[in-house]
Coordinates of C-alpha atoms in Angstrom, one line a residue:
X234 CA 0.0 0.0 0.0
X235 CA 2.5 2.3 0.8
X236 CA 4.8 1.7 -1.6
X237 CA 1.4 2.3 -4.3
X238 CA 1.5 5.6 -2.8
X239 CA 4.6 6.5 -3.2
X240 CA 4.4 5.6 -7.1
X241 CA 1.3 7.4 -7.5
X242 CA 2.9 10.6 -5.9
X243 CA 5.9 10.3 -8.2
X244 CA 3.9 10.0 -11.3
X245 CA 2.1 13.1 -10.4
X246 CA 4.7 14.6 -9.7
X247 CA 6.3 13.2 -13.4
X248 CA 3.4 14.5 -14.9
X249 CA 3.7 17.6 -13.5
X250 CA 7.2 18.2 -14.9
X251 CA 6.3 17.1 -18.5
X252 CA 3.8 20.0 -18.6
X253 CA 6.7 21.6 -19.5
X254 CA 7.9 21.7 -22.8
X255 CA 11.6 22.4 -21.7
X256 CA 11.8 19.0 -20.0
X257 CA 11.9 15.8 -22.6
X258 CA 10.6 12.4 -21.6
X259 CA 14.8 11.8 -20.8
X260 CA 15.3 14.3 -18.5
X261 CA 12.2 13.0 -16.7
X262 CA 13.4 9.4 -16.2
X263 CA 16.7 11.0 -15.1
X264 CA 14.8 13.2 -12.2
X265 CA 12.6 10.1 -11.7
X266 CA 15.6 8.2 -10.9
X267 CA 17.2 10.5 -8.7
X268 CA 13.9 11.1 -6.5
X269 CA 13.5 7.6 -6.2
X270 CA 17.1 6.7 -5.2
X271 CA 16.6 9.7 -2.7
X272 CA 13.2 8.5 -1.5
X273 CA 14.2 4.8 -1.0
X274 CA 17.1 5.9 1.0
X275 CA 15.1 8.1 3.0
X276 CA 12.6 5.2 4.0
X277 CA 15.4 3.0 4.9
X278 CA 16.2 5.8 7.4
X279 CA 13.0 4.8 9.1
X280 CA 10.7 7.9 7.6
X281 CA 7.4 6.8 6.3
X282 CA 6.7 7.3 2.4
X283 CA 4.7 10.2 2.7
X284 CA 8.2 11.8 4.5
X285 CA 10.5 10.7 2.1
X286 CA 8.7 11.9 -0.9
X287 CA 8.8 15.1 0.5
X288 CA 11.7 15.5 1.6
X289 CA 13.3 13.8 -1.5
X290 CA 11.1 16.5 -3.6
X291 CA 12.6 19.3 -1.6
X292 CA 16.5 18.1 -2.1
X293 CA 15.9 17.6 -6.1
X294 CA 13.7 21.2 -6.6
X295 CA 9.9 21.9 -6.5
X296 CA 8.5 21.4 -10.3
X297 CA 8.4 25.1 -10.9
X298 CA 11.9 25.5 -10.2
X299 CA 13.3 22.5 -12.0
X300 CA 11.1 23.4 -15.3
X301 CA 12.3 27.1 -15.2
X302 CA 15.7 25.2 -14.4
X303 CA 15.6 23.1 -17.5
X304 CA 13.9 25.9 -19.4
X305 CA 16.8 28.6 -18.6
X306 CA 19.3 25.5 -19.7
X307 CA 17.3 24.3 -23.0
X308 CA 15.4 27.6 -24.1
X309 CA 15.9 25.7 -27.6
X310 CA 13.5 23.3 -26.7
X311 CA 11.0 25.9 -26.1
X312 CA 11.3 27.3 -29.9
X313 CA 11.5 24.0 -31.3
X314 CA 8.0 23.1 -29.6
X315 CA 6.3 26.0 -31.6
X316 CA 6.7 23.8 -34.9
X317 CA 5.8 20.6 -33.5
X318 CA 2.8 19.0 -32.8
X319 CA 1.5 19.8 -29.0
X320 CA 2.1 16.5 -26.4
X321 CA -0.8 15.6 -24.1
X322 CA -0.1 15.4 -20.3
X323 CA -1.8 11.8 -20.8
X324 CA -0.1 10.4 -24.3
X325 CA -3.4 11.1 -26.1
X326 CA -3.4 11.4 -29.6
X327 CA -6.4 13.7 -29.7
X328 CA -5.1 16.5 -29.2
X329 CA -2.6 15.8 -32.3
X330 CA -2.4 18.1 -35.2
X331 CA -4.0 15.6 -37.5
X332 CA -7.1 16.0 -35.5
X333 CA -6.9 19.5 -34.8
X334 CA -6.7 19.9 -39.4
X335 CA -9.7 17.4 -39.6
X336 CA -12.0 19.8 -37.5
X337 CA -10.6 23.0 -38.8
X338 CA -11.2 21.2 -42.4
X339 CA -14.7 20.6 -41.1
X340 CA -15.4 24.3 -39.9
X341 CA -14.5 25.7 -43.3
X342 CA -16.5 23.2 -45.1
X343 CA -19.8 24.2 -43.4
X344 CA -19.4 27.8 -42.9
X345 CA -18.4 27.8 -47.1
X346 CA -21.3 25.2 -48.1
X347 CA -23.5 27.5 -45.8
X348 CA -22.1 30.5 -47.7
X349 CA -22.9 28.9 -50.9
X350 CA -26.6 28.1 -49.8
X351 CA -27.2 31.5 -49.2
X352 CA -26.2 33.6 -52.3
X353 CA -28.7 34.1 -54.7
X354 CA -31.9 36.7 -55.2
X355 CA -32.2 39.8 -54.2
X356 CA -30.9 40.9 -50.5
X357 CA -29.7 44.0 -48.9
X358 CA -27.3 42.2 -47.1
X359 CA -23.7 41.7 -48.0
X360 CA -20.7 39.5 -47.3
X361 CA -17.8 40.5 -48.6
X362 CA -19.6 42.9 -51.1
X363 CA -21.8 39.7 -52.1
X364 CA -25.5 39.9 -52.0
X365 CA -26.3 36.8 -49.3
X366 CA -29.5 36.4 -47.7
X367 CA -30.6 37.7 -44.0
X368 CA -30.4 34.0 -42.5
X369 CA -26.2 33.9 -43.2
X370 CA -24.9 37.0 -41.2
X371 CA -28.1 36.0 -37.9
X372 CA -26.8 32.6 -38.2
X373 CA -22.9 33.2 -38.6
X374 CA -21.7 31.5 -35.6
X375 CA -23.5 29.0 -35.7
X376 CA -21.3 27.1 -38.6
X377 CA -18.2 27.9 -36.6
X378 CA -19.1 27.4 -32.8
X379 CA -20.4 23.5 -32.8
X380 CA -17.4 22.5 -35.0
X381 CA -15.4 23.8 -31.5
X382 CA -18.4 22.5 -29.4
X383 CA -17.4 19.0 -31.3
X384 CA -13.7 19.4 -30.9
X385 CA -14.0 19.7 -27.1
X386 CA -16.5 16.4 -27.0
X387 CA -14.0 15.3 -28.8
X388 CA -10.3 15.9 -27.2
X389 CA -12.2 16.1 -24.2
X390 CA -14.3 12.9 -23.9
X391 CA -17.8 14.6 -23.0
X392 CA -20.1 12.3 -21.7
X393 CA -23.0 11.0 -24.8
X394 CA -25.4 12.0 -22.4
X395 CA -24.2 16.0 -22.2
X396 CA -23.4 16.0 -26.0
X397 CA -27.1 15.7 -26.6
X398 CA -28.1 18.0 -24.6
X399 CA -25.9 20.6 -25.8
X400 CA -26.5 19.7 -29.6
X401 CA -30.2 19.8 -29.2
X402 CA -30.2 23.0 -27.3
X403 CA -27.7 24.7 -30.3
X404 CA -30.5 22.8 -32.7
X405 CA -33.2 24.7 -31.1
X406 CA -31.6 27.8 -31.0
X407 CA -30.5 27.7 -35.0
X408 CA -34.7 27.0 -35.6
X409 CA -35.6 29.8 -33.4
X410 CA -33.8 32.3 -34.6
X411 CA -34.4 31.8 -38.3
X412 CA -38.5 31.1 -38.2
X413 CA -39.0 34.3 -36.0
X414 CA -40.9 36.7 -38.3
X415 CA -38.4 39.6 -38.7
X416 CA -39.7 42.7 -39.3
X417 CA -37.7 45.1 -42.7
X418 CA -35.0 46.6 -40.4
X419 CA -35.5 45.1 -36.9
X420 CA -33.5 46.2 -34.1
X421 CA -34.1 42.8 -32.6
X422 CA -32.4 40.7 -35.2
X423 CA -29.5 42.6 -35.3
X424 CA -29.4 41.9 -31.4
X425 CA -29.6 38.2 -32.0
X426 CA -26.6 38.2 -34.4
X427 CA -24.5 40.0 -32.0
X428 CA -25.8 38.3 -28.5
X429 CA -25.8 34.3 -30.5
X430 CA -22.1 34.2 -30.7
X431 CA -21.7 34.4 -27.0
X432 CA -24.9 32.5 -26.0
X433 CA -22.7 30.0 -27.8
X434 CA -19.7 30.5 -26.6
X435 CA -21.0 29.5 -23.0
X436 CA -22.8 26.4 -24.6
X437 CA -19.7 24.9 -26.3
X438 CA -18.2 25.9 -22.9
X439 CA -20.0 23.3 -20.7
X440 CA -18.3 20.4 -23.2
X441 CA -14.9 22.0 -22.5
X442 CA -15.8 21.5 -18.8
X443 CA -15.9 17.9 -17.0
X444 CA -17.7 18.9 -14.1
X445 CA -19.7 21.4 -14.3
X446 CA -20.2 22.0 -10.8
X447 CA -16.9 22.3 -10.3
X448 CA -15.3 25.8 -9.1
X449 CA -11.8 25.3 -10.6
X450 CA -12.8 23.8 -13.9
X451 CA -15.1 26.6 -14.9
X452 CA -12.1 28.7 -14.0
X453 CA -10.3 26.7 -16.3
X454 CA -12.8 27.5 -19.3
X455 CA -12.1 31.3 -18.4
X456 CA -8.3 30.5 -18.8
X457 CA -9.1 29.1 -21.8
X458 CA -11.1 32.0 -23.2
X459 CA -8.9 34.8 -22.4
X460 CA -5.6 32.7 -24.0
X461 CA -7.9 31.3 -27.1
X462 CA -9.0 35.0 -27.7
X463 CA -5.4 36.4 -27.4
X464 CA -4.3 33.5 -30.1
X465 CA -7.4 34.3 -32.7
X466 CA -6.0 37.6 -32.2
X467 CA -2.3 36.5 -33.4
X468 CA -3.9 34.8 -36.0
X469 CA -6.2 37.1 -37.5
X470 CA -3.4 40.0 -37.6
X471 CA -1.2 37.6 -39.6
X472 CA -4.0 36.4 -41.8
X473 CA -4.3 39.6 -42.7
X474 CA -1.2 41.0 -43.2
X475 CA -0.9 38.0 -45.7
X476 CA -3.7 39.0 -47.7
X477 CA -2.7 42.2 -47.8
X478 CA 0.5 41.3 -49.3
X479 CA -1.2 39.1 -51.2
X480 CA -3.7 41.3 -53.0
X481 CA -0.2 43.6 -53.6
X482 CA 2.0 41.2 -55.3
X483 CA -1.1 39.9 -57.4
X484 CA -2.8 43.0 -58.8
X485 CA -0.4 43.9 -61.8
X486 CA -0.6 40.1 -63.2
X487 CA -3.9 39.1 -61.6
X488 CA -6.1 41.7 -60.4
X489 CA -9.4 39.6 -61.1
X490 CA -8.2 37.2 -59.3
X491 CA -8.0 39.1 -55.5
X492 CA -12.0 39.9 -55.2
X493 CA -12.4 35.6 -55.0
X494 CA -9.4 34.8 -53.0
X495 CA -10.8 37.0 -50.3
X496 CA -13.9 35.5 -50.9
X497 CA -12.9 31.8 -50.1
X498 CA -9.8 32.9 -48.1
X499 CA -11.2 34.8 -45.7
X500 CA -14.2 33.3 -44.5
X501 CA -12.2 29.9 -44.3
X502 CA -8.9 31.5 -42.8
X503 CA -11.5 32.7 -39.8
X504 CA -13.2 29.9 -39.6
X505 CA -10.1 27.6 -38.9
X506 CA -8.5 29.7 -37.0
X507 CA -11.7 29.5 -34.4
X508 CA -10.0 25.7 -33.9
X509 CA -6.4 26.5 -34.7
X510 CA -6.6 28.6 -31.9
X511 CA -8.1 26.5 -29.1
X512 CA -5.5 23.6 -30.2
X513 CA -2.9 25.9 -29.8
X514 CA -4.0 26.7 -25.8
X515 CA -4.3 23.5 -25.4
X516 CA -0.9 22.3 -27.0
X517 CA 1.5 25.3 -25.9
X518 CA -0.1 26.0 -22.1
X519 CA 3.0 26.3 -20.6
X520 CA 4.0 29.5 -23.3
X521 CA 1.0 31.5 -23.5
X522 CA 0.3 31.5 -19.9
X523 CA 3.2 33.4 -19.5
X524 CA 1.6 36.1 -21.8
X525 CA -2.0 36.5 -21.2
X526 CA -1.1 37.3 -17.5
X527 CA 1.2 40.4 -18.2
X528 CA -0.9 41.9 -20.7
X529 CA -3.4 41.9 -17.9
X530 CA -1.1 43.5 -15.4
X531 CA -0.6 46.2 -18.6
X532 CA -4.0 47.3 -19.3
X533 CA -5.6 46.9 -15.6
X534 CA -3.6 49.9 -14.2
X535 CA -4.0 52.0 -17.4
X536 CA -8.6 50.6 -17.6
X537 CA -8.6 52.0 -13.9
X538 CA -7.5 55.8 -14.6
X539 CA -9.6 55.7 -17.9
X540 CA -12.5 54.1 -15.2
X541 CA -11.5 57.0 -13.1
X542 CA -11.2 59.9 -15.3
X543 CA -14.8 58.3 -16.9
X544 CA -16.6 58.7 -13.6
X545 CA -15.4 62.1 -12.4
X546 CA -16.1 63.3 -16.0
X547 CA -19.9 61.8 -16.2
X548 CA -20.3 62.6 -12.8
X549 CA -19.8 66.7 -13.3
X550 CA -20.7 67.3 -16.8
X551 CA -23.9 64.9 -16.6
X552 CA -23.6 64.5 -20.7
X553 CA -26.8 65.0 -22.4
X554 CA -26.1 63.4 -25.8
X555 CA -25.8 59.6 -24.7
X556 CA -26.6 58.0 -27.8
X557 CA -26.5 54.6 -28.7
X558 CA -22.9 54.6 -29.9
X559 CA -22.0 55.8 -26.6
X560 CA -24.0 53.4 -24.6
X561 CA -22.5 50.5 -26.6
X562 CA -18.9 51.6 -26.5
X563 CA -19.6 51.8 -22.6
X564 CA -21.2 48.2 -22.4
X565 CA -17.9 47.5 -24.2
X566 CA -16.0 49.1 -21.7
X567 CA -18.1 47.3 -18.9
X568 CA -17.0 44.1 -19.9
X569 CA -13.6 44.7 -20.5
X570 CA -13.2 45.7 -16.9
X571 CA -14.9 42.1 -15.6
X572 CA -12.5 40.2 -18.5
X573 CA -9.9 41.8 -16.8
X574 CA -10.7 41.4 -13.3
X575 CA -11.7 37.5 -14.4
X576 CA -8.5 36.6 -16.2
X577 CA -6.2 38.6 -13.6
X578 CA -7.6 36.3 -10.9
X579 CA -7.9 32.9 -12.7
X580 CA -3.7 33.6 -13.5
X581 CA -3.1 34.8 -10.0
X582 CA -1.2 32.3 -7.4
X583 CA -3.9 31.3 -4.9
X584 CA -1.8 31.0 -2.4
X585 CA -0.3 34.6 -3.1
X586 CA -0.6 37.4 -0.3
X587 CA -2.6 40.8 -1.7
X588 CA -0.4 42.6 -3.3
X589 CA -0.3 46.2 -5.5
X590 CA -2.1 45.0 -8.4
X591 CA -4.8 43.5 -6.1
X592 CA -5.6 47.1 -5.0
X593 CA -5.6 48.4 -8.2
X594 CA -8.2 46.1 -9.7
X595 CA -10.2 46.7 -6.8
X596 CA -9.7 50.7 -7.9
X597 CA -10.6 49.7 -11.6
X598 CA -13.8 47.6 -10.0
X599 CA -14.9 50.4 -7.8
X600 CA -14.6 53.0 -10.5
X601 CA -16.5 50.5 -13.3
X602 CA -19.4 50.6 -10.3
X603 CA -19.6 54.4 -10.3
X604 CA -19.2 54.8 -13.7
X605 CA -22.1 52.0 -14.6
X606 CA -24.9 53.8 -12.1
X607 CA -24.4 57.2 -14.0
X608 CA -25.0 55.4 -17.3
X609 CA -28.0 53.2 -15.6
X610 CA -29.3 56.9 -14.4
X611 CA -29.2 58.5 -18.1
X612 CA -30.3 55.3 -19.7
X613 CA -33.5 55.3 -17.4
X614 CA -33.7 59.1 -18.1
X615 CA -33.3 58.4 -21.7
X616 CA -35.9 55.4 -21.7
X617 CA -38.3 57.4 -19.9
X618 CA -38.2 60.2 -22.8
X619 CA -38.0 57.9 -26.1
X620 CA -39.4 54.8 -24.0
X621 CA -38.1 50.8 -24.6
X622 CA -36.7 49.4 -27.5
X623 CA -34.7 46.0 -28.2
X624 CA -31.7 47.9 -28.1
X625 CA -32.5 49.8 -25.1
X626 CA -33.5 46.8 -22.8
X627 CA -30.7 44.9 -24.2
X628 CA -28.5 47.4 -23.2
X629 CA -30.0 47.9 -19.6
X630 CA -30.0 44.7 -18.9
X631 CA -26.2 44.1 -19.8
X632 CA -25.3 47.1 -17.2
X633 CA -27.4 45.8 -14.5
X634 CA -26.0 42.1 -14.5
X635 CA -22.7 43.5 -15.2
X636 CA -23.0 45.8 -11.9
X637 CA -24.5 42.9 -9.6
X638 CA -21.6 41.2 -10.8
X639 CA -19.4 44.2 -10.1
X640 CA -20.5 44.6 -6.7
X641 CA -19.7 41.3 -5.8
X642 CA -16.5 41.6 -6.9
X643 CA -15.7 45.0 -5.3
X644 CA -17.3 42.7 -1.8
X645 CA -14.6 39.8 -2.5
X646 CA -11.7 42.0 -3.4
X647 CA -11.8 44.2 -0.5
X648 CA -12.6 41.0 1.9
X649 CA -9.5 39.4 0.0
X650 CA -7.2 42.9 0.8
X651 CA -8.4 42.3 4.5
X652 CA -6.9 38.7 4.3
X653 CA -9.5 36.4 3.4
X654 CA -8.7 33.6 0.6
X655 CA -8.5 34.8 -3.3
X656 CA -10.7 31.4 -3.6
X657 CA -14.1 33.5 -2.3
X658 CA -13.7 36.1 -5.3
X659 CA -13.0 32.7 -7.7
X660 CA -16.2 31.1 -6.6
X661 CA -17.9 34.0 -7.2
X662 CA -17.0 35.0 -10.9
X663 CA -17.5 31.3 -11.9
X664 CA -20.9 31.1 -10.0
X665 CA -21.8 34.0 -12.2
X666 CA -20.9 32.5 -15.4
X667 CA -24.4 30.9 -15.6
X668 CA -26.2 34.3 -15.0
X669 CA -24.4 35.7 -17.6
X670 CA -25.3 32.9 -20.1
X671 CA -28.8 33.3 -19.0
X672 CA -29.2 36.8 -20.0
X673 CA -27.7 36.2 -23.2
X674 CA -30.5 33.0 -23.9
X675 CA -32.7 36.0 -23.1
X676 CA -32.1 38.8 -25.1
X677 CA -31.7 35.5 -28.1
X678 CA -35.0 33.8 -27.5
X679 CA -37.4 36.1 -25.4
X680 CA -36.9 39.5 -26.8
X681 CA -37.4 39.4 -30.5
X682 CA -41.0 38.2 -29.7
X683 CA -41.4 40.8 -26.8
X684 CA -40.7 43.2 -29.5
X685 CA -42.8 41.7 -31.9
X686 CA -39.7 41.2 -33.6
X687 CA -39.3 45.1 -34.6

């Protein structure tokens, strides 16, 4: 029994090292050795196994300081692994680059054949200076989204059970939104096209999820989200500086030509790089999460004085003209500030004491709070003049689940600075991922017929 203990512990503890990329399967079996020679002797000494594992871990290095060891000492390694496929912590294959292809191959062919279905006849609406009927742009992401949704049942293992569920609720969503009687320019379905993306997102997450009552591992889809964004990001800016270059070199020999590529390339280009991306956070953890973390310690510091500056501003002038424009670029602002406050506390050490930038996303949360109640005030002023609209109950309710959520975060910070655990202020953001999902199902389902889908 003991000695099954002491295996388990060291293949943990194995496992743990191989998350890093700087450390080869090699260099493992040489550590492995060592702890075990170091262990063994320890136990002969008369310490039990649990003591001599410990011990033996503290004479050979913690894992953190033995990857950034072997990382300082190999950096090669590191490059290297950025043009070869990703290794999972369990030998999986998939997680591989063949499957990763096969779904990104997948994604393009639907969103294209989709594309395809859709042109013809007369329509207002364009893609990519095509005419294209009104049903392609409401029901965009829902060629792209799935294909991830079915790359996470698949790497993932979801259960049969929650695989059905999820397909027929994204099923019932596509039929909804497309046999709602649209009125000629409706506010509401324009609302649907920009809330389904998200509705999504949070659908597709709960088959990246194992348990979704778990605390941790919906912490875990957050990490995901802010890397995978960062990496669609990366991607995006290169895909298009390469058609830029490419519509350059081609239009003295082949100007026809440009108008189609970015008519096939784009659209398929995006749409892979929705799973391209999410393999990538998957197969280079170790990199990125050295990344996403200081870009959030960048921009909290500088969101809190534009936060600040914002709500002494609003507060004195009391703005008249708050048009939509404005309201939106503040619901943007809104959830900027809880993506920040989100990621910055799913990368933070748990076991970390409060520290400078712990204050100063508790400034940046305090100043979103004051900030959101004058734009609640003059967007019940404003409703109370022009009344409701889709866009105007939309919007409201955004800011009012954005400040509950606020507010519970500003609660959880400041009990955090007064030395209660970060791990109150985690429960809480990933308690509210539901409520934030269900607002979104909401505004998609409920309020196009509550508008009489004006």
């Amino acid at each position: 029994m003991k000695t099954d203990t002491l295996d388990e512990q060291i293949a943990a503890w194995r496992k743990a090292l191989l998350r890093s990329d700087a450390v080869t399967d090699a260099d493992a079996d040489e550590l492995e050795e060592h702890l075990r020679d170091q262990a063994s002797d320890l136990a002969a000494a008369g310490l039990t196994d649990d003591e001599a594992f410990l011990i033996a871990v503290r004479r050979i290095g913690q894992v953190d300081a033995v990857t950034a060891e072997y990382a300082r000492e190999h950096g090669d390694r590191l490059w290297k692994q950025l043009v070869t496929p990703g290794r999972s912590s369990d030998g999986s294959t998939r997680q591989s680059v063949g499957v990763m292809i096969a779904f990104a191959a997948v994604a393009i062919v639907v969103l294209h054949s989709a594309r395809l279905l859709a042109m013809g006849g007369y329509s207002d609406t364009r893609f990519l200076d095509e005419p294209i009927q009104p049903w392609f742009g409401r029901s965009f992401s829902l060629f792209v989204l799935p294909v991830l949704g079915a790359y996470f049942a698949y790497t993932r293992r979801s259960s049969l059970a929650r695989v059905g569920v999820i397909a027929a609720a994204t099923i019932a969503l596509g039929i909804a939104i497309n046999v709602f009687p649209y009125s000629s320019d409706s506010s509401s379905e324009v609302i649907v096209s920009l809330h389904l993306p998200f509705l999504l997102w949070f659908l597709m997450g709960a088959l990246y999820v194992r348990d979704l009552r778990s605390s941790s591992e919906r912490m875990d889809f957050v990490r995901f989200t802010g890397e995978w964004v960062i990496y669609v990001l990366l991607i995006v800016i290169g895909g298009g500086v390469l058609l830029s270059l490419t519509s350059l070199v081609l239009a003295p020999i082949m100007p026809d030509a440009i108008g189609e590529i970015f008519v096939w390339v784009m659209p398929a280009g995006g749409a892979a790089a929705v799973i391209v991306a999410a393999w990538l956070v998957e197969a280079k953890k170790s990199m990125i999460e050295n990344l996403a973390p200081v870009l959030t310690a960048i921009f909290t510091p500088l969101f809190a004085a534009l936060l600040l500056v914002a709500a002494v501003g609003y507060a004195a002038l009391r703005p008249e003209d708050f048009n939509r424009e404005l309201l939106a670029g503040f619901d943007v602002l809104m959830i900027i500030v809880v993506a920040l406050v989100v990621y910055g506390i799913s990368a933070r050490p748990s076991d970390r004491a409060p520290g400078v930038m712990d204050v100063l996303r508790l400034v940046a949360v305090v100043a979103a709070i004051l900030l959101d109640v004058i734009v609640l005030i003059l967007m019940f002023a404003r409703v109370g003049d022009l009344g409701l609209t889709p866009n105007r109950v939309a919007a409201l309710g955004l800011n009012i689940v954005l400040l509950v959520n606020l507010i519970g975060t500003a609660w959880f910070s400041a009990r955090h600075l007064g030395g209660a655990p970060i791990v109150h202020l985690e429960r809480w953001q990933t308690g509210y991922l539901p409520v934030f999902a269900g607002w979104l199902a909401l505004v998609v389902v409920a309020l196009p017929p509550a508008f009489l889908f004006g």
